[in-house]
CSV table of C-alpha atoms in Angstrom, one decimal:
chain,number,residue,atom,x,y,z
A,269,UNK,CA,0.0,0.0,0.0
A,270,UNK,CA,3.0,2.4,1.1
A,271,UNK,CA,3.9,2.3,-2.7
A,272,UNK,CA,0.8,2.6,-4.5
A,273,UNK,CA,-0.6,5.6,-3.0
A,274,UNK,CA,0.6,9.4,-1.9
A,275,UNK,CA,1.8,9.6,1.8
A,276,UNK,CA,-0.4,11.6,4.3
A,277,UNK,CA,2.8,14.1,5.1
A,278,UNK,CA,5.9,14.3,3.8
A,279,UNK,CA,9.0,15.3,5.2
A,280,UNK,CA,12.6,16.6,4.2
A,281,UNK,CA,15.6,15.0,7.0
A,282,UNK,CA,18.3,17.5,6.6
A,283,UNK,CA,21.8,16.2,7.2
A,284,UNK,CA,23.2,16.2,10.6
A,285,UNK,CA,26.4,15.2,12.2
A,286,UNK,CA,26.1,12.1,14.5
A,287,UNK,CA,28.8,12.4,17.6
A,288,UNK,CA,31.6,14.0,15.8
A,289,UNK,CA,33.0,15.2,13.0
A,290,UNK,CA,35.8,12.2,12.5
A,291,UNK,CA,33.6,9.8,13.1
A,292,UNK,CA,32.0,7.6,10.0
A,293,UNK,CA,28.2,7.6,11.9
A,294,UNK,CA,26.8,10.5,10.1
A,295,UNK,CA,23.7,10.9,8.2
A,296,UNK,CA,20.2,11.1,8.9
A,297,UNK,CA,17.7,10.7,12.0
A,298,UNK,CA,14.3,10.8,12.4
A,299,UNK,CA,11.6,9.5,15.2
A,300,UNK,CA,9.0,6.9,14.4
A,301,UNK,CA,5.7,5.5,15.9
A,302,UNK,CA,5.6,2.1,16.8
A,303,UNK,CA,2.3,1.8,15.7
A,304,UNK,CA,0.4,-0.8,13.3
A,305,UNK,CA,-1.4,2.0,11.2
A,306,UNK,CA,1.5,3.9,10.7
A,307,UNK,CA,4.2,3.1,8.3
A,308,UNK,CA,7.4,5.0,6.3
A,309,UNK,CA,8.4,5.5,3.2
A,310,UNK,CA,12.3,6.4,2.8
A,311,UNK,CA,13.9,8.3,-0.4
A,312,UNK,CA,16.5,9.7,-1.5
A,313,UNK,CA,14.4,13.0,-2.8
A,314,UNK,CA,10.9,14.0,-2.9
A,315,UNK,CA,11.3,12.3,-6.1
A,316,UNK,CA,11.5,8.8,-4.7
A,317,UNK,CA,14.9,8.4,-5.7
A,318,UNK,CA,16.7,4.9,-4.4
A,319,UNK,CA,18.2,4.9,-1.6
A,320,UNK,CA,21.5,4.4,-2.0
A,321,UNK,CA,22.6,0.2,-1.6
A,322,UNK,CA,25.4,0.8,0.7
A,323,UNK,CA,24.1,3.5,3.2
A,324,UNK,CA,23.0,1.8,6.5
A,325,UNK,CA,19.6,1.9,7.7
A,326,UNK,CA,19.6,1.6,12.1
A,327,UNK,CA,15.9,1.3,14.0
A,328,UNK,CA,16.1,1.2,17.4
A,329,UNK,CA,18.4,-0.1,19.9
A,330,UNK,CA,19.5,-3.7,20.5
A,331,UNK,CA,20.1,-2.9,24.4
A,332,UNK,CA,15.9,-1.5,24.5
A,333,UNK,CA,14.8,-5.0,22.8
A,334,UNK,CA,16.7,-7.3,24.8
A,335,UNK,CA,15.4,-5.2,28.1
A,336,UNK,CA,11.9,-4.3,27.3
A,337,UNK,CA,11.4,-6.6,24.3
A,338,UNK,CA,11.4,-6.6,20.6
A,339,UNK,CA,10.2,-3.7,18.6
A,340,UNK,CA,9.2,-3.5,15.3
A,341,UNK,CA,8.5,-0.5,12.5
A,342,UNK,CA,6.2,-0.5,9.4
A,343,UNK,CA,9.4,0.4,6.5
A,344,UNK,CA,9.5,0.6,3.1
A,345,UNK,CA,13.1,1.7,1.7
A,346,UNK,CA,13.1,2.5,-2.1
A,347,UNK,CA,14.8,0.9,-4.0
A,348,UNK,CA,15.3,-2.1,-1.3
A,349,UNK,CA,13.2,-4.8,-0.5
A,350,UNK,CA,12.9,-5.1,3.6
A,351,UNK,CA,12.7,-8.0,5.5
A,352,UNK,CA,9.4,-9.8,7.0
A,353,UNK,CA,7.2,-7.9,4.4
A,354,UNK,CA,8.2,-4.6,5.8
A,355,UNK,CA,8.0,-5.0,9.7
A,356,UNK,CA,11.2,-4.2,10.5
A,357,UNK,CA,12.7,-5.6,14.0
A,358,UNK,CA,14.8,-3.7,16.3
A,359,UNK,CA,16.8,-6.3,16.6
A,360,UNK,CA,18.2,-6.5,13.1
A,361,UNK,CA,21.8,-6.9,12.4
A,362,UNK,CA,24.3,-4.5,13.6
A,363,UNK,CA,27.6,-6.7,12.5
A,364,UNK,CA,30.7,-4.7,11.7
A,365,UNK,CA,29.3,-1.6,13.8
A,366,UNK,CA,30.5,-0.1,17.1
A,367,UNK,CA,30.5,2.9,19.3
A,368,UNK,CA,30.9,5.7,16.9
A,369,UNK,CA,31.4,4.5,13.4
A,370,UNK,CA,31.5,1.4,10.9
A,371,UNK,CA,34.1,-0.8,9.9
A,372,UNK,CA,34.7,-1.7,6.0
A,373,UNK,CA,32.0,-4.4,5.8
A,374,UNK,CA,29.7,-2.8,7.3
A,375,UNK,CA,28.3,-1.1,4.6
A,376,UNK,CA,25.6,-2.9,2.4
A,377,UNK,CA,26.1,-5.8,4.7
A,378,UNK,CA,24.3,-4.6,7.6
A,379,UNK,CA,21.3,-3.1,9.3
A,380,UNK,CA,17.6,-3.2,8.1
A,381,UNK,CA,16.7,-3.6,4.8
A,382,UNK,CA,19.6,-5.0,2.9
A,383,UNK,CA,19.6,-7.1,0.0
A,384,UNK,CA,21.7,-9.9,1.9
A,385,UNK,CA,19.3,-10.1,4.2
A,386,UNK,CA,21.6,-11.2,7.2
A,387,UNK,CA,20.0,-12.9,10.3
A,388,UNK,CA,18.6,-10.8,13.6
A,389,UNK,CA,20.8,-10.5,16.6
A,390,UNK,CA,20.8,-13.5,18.7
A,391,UNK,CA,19.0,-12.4,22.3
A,392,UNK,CA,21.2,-11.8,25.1
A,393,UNK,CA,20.8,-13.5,28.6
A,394,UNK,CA,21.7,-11.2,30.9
A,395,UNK,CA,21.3,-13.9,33.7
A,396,UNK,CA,24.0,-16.0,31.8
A,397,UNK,CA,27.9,-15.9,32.8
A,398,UNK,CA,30.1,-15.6,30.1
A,399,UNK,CA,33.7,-16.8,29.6
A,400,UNK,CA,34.9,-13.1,30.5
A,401,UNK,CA,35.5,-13.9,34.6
A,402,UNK,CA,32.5,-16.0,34.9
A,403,UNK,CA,30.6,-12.8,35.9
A,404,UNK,CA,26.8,-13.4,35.3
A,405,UNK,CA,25.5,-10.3,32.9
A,406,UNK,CA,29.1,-10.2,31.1
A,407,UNK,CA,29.2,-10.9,27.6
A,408,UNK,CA,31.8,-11.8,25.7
A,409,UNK,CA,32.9,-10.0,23.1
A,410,UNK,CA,32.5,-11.1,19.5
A,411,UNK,CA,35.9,-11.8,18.6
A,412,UNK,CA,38.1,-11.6,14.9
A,413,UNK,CA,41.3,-12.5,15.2
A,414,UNK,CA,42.1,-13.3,11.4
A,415,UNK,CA,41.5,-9.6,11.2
A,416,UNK,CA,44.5,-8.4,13.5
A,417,UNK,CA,48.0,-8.2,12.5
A,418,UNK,CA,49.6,-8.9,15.8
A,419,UNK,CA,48.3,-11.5,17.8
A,420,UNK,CA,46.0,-10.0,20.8
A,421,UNK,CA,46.4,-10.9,24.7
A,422,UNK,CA,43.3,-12.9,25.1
A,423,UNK,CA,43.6,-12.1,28.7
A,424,UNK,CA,42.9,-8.0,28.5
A,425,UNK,CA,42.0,-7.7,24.9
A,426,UNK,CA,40.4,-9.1,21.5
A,427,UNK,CA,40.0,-8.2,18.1
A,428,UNK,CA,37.6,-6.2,17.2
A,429,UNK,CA,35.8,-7.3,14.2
A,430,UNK,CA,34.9,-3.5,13.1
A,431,UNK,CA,38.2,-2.0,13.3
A,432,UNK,CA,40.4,-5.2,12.7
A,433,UNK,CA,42.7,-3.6,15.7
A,434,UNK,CA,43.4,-4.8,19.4
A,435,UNK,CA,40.9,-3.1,21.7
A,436,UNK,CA,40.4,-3.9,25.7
A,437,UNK,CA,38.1,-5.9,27.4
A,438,UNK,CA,35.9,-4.6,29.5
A,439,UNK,CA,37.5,-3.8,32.9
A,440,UNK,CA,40.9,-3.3,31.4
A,441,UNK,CA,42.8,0.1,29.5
A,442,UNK,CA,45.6,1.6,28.5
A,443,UNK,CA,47.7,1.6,25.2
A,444,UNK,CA,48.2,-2.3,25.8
A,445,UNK,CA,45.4,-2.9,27.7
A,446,UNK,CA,47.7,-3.9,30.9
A,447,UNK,CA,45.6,-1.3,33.2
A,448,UNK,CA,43.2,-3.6,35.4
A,449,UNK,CA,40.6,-1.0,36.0
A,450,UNK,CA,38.5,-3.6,38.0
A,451,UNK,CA,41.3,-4.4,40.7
A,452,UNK,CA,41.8,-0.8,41.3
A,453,UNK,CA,37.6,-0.7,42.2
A,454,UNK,CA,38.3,-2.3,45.6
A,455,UNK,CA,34.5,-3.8,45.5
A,456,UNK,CA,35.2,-6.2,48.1
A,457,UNK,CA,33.3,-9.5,48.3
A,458,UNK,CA,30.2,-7.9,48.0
A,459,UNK,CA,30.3,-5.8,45.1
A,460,UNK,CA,31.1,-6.0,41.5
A,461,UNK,CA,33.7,-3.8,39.0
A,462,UNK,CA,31.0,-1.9,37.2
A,463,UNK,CA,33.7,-1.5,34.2
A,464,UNK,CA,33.4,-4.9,32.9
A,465,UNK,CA,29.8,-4.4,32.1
A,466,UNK,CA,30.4,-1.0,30.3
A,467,UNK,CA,31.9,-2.4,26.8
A,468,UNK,CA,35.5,-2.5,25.0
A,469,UNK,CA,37.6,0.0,26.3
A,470,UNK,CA,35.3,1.9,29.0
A,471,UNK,CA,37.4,4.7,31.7
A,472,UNK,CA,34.8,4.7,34.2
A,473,UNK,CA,36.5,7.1,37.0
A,474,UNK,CA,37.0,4.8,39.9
A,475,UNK,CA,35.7,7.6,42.2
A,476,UNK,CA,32.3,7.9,40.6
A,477,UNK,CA,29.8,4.3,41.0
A,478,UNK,CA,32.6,1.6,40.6
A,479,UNK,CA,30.8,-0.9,42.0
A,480,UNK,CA,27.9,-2.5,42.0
A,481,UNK,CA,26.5,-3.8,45.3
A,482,UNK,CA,24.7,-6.7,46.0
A,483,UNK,CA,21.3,-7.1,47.5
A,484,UNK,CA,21.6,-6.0,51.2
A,485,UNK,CA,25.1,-3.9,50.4
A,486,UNK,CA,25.8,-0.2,49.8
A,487,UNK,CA,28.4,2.3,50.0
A,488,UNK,CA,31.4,3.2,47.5
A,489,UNK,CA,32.8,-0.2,47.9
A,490,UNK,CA,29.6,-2.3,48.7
A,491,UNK,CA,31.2,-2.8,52.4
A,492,UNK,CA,28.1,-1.3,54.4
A,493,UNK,CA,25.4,-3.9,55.1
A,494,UNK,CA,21.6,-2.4,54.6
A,495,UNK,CA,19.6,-2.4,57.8
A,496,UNK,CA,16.3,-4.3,58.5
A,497,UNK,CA,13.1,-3.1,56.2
A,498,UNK,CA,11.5,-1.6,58.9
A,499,UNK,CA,8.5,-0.8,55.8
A,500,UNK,CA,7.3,-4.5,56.5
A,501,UNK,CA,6.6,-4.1,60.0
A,502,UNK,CA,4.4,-1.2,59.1
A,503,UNK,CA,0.7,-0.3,58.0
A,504,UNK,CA,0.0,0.2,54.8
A,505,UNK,CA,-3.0,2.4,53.1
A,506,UNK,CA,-3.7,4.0,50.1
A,507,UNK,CA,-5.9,7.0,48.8
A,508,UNK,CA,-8.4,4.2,46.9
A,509,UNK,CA,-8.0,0.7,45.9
A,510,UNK,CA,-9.1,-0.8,42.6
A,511,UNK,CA,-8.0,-4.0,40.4
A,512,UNK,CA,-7.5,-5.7,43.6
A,513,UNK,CA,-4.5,-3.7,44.5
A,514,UNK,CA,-4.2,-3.5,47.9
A,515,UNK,CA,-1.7,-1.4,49.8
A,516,UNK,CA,-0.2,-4.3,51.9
A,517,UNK,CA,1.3,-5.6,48.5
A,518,UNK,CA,4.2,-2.7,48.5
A,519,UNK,CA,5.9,-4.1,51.3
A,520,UNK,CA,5.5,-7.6,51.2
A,521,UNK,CA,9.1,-8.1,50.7
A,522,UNK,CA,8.7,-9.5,46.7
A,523,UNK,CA,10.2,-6.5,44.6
A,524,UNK,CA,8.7,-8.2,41.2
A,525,UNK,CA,7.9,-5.3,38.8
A,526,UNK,CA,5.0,-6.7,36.5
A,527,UNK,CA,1.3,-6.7,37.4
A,528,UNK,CA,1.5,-10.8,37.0
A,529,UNK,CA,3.7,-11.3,39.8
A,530,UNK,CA,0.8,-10.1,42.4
A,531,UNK,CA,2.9,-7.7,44.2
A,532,UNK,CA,1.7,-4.2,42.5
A,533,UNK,CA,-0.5,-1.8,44.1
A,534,UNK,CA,-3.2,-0.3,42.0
A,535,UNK,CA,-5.3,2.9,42.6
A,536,UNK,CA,-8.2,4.0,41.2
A,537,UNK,CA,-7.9,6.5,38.0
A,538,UNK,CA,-7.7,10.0,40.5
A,539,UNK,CA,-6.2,13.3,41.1
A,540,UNK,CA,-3.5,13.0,43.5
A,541,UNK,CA,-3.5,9.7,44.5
A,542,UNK,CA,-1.0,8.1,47.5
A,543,UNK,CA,0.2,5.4,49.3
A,544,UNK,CA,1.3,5.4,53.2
A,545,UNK,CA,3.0,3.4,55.1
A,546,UNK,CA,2.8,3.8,59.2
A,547,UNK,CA,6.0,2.2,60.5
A,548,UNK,CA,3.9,2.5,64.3
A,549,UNK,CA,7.4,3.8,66.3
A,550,UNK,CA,9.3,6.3,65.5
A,551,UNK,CA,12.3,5.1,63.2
A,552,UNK,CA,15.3,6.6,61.9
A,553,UNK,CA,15.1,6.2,57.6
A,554,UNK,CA,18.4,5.6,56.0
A,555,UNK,CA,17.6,4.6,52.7
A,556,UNK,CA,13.8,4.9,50.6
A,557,UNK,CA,13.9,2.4,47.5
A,558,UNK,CA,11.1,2.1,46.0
A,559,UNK,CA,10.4,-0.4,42.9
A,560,UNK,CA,8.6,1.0,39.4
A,561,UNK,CA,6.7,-1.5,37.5
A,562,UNK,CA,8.2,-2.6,34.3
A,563,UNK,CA,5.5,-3.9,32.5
A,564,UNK,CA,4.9,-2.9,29.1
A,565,UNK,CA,3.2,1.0,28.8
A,566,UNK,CA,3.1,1.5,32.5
A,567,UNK,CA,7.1,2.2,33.2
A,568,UNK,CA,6.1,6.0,33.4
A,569,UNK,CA,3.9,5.6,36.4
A,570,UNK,CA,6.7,7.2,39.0
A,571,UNK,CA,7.3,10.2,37.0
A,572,UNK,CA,6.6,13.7,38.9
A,573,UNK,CA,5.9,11.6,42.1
A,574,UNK,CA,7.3,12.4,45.6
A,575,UNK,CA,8.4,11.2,48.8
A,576,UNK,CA,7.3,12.1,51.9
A,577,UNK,CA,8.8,11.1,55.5
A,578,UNK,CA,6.2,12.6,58.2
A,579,UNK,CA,6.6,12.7,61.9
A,580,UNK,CA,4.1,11.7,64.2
A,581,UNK,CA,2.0,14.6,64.1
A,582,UNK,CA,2.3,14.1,60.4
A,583,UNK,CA,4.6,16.9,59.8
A,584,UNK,CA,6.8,16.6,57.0
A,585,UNK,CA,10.1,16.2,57.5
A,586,UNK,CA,11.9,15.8,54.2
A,587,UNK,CA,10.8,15.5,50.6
A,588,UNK,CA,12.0,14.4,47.7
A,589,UNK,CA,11.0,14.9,44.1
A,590,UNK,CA,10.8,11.8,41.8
């Protein structure tokens, strides 16, 4: 339909520089609709000129679908023929790419609608361990060492398919990659070198969120040990209750974020509306964490909330702005 009949608006993407100047990711950018009723029609020109074979075409980003799910976008390229009858998936291929460019076979070989027609991106299972350390969430790189004129040290660095060059693991640094980023973190037992999960070649300032803590840990180095949820031993209310979601559910102790799991609150559609907690004694509040619901559509439900501690008079004490 997209090709037999005249679009509903038309638009002209001027060019644009993407990052900077020296880098090969420059072009074009425009936002879409995910939406089954809407679709796009790309040209070169308002005359429906082809687009060219070898320019990459991008929708999306592989880290959104792997989180939040696969996306897809109505596209018709002229001059190509795309994939799955138009719907395009977000998870298309991306070989040969990287942080701010392309490498040589990149072009024509890669991204959405191309005549090749390469296979999507495998999912990633971020509950997996990987090769690199063991760590679960790590992924290995994907590796090219037929590309590389010296050899790499497999134990701080790899190939990188893109630029055919030695680049550093994540974790590592430096011009030979000898710089252990992660044993300079000081994470302790209960904490993780943020670095390695960063990419190739990621500087993270040890200063600034080095390491990530795990449940029950906090501080710079993960050596502080959380207090009791003193929430639990509380009573909880809410300004109205409706789809069964009652207020006790916010501190039963199960931090699943998807209506499914049984453990959401709901209000009913209002002005205003609030949940309470009355911890019964006075207690001192370290820490507030509260958990957003990830289910599709309804990530945005936190937004322009705030947080109230009260005293026993109900006098508010501090606030803070979500």
């Amino acid at each position: 339909e997209q090709a037999t009949r005249d679009p509903d608006i038309t638009q002209l993407v001027n060019f644009h520089a993407i990052a900077n100047l020296f880098a090969s990711k420059q072009g074009y950018s425009l936002p879409v609709l995910l939406v089954d009723k809407v679709s796009y029609r790309l040209s070169l020109d308002r005359n429906d000129t082809n687009i060219p074979g070898n320019w990459i075409i991008e929708f999306s980003d592989p880290v959104m679908g792997n989180r939040f799910g696969e996306e897809f976008v109505n596209l018709n390229v002229v001059g190509r023929a795309c994939e799955n009858n138009g719907v395009v998936s977000s998870q298309h291929s991306r070989r040969y790419t990287y942080g701010l460019g392309f490498g040589g076979q990149a072009w024509g070989q890669t991204g959405a609608c191309v005549s090749s027609n390469p296979p999507k991106m495998d999912p990633v299972d971020c509950n997996a361990a990987s090769a690199l350390g063991g760590e679960v969430g790590t992924i290995s790189a994907t590796e090219c060492p037929e590309l590389c004129d010296n050899v790499c040290d497999s134990t701080n660095s790899f190939c990188h398919c893109a630029t055919a060059m030695c680049m550093c693991k994540p974790g590592f640094t430096g011009a030979d990659c000898s710089t252990d980023i992660c044993s300079q973190s000081r994470c302790g037992d209960h904490g993780t070198c943020s670095s390695q999960y960063l990419g190739d070649s990621s500087t993270l300032p040890m200063a600034n969120k080095a390491c990530i803590c795990d449940d029950g840990w906090y501080g710079p180095l993960c050596d502080k040990q959380s207090t009791t949820n003193v929430a639990r031993q509380g009573t909880a209310t809410q300004s109205s209750l409706c789809w069964g979601g009652v207020p006790s559910r916010a501190i039963d102790g199960n931090t699943a974020q998807n209506w499914g799991s049984n453990t959401i609150t709901h209000t009913c559609n209002e002005d205003s509306p609030w949940w309470m907690v009355d911890l019964g004694i006075e207690q001192v509040i370290g820490t507030v964490i509260l958990y957003n619901r990830m289910d599709e559509g309804n990530r945005d439900r936190f937004i322009y909330s705030e947080v109230q501690v009260l005293d026993e008079n109900d006098d508010i004490k501090e606030l803070h702005l979500l």
